Amino acid sequence: MITVPAVPADLAPDRGWEAVPTACGRTTADLRLRRDAVTVDVRLQRCAAGRLRDAYPAGAHDLEVRVGAGCPDDLLPALLRTLTAAVRAADPRCRRVVLAVPVADRGGITAAESAGYRYAVDVDLGTEELALLVAEPDWVTVTDIDLDRVPGA
């Protein structure tokens, strides 16, 4: 059974966000986040069960973050850092937190990159073309460049 991790009400490291779960299922969780006078709806969904399941080789624990309208561009990086940290704390096996933005949305891409996401690939879902940006923990991206050593030997 694939479950979406719970997101704690205190979303460190960017203090000040209040998270209220609005719906939760086996593969999705909807949250309403508030900070100051800003309210943003967010959906967390397992990539293997969502719209990205055929877009790339999704891992069982990869999670897509879908940020609803209403998040000012200046708060988006803090929101993404907060959600990424909460997902990693709740599910240490999560290899990728994925943000899919329209290819033409340079502001969204820049905000994601400033939050620690990196551009991975453009995908065409048939109804829209999206740029996938990913945040991966160090244990995924660290490589051993000693080509003369057999791993595990």
mmCIF file of N, CA and C in Angstrom, residues 56 96-99 109 113 117-123 130-136:
data_model
loop_
_atom_site.group_PDB
_atom_site.id
_atom_site.type_symbol
_atom_site.label_atom_id
_atom_site.label_comp_id
_atom_site.label_asym_id
_atom_site.label_seq_id
_atom_site.Cartn_x
_atom_site.Cartn_y
_atom_site.Cartn_z
ATOM 1 N N TYR A 56 7.979 9.625 -16.664
ATOM 2 C CA TYR A 56 9.380 9.301 -16.378
ATOM 3 C C TYR A 56 9.369 8.038 -15.529
ATOM 4 N N ARG A 96 12.645 11.371 -4.805
ATOM 5 C CA ARG A 96 12.442 12.615 -5.550
ATOM 6 C C ARG A 96 11.172 13.307 -5.096
ATOM 7 N N VAL A 97 11.288 14.590 -4.829
ATOM 8 C CA VAL A 97 10.118 15.452 -4.706
ATOM 9 C C VAL A 97 10.079 16.197 -6.030
ATOM 10 N N VAL A 98 8.976 16.087 -6.751
ATOM 11 C CA VAL A 98 8.873 16.591 -8.116
ATOM 12 C C VAL A 98 7.904 17.753 -8.174
ATOM 13 N N LEU A 99 8.315 18.800 -8.863
ATOM 14 C CA LEU A 99 7.448 19.941 -9.145
ATOM 15 C C LEU A 99 7.336 20.037 -10.660
ATOM 16 N N ILE A 109 9.999 28.120 -12.574
ATOM 17 C CA ILE A 109 11.259 27.377 -12.681
ATOM 18 C C ILE A 109 12.342 28.045 -11.838
ATOM 19 N N GLU A 113 14.237 26.448 -8.580
ATOM 20 C CA GLU A 113 15.696 26.327 -8.525
ATOM 21 C C GLU A 113 16.262 27.038 -7.308
ATOM 22 N N TYR A 117 15.633 22.890 -6.045
ATOM 23 C CA TYR A 117 15.225 21.941 -7.070
ATOM 24 C C TYR A 117 16.135 22.114 -8.282
ATOM 25 N N ARG A 118 16.267 21.050 -9.070
ATOM 26 C CA ARG A 118 17.030 21.143 -10.305
ATOM 27 C C ARG A 118 16.151 20.684 -11.456
ATOM 28 N N TYR A 119 16.375 21.295 -12.606
ATOM 29 C CA TYR A 119 15.634 20.922 -13.809
ATOM 30 C C TYR A 119 16.025 19.496 -14.194
ATOM 31 N N ALA A 120 15.031 18.666 -14.531
ATOM 32 C CA ALA A 120 15.308 17.291 -14.942
ATOM 33 C C ALA A 120 14.963 17.065 -16.411
ATOM 34 N N VAL A 121 13.721 17.348 -16.820
ATOM 35 C CA VAL A 121 13.286 17.023 -18.171
ATOM 36 C C VAL A 121 11.975 17.728 -18.481
ATOM 37 N N ASP A 122 11.728 17.958 -19.784
ATOM 38 C CA ASP A 122 10.418 18.418 -20.238
ATOM 39 C C ASP A 122 9.615 17.190 -20.632
ATOM 40 N N VAL A 123 8.319 17.177 -20.286
ATOM 41 C CA VAL A 123 7.446 16.068 -20.645
ATOM 42 C C VAL A 123 6.176 16.616 -21.288
ATOM 43 N N LEU A 130 5.145 20.137 -19.669
ATOM 44 C CA LEU A 130 5.631 20.524 -18.352
ATOM 45 C C LEU A 130 7.135 20.327 -18.237
ATOM 46 N N ALA A 131 7.750 21.194 -17.450
ATOM 47 C CA ALA A 131 9.143 21.022 -17.049
ATOM 48 C C ALA A 131 9.111 20.360 -15.673
ATOM 49 N N LEU A 132 9.825 19.251 -15.531
ATOM 50 C CA LEU A 132 9.901 18.579 -14.236
ATOM 51 C C LEU A 132 11.163 19.036 -13.527
ATOM 52 N N LEU A 133 10.975 19.531 -12.322
ATOM 53 C CA LEU A 133 12.087 19.918 -11.466
ATOM 54 C C LEU A 133 12.059 18.997 -10.259
ATOM 55 N N VAL A 134 13.225 18.569 -9.801
ATOM 56 C CA VAL A 134 13.286 17.594 -8.719
ATOM 57 C C VAL A 134 14.198 18.074 -7.596
ATOM 58 N N ALA A 135 13.816 17.680 -6.399
ATOM 59 C CA ALA A 135 14.669 17.850 -5.222
ATOM 60 C C ALA A 135 14.984 16.443 -4.740
ATOM 61 N N GLU A 136 16.253 16.116 -4.689
ATOM 62 C CA GLU A 136 16.679 14.777 -4.296
ATOM 63 C C GLU A 136 17.611 14.874 -3.100
#
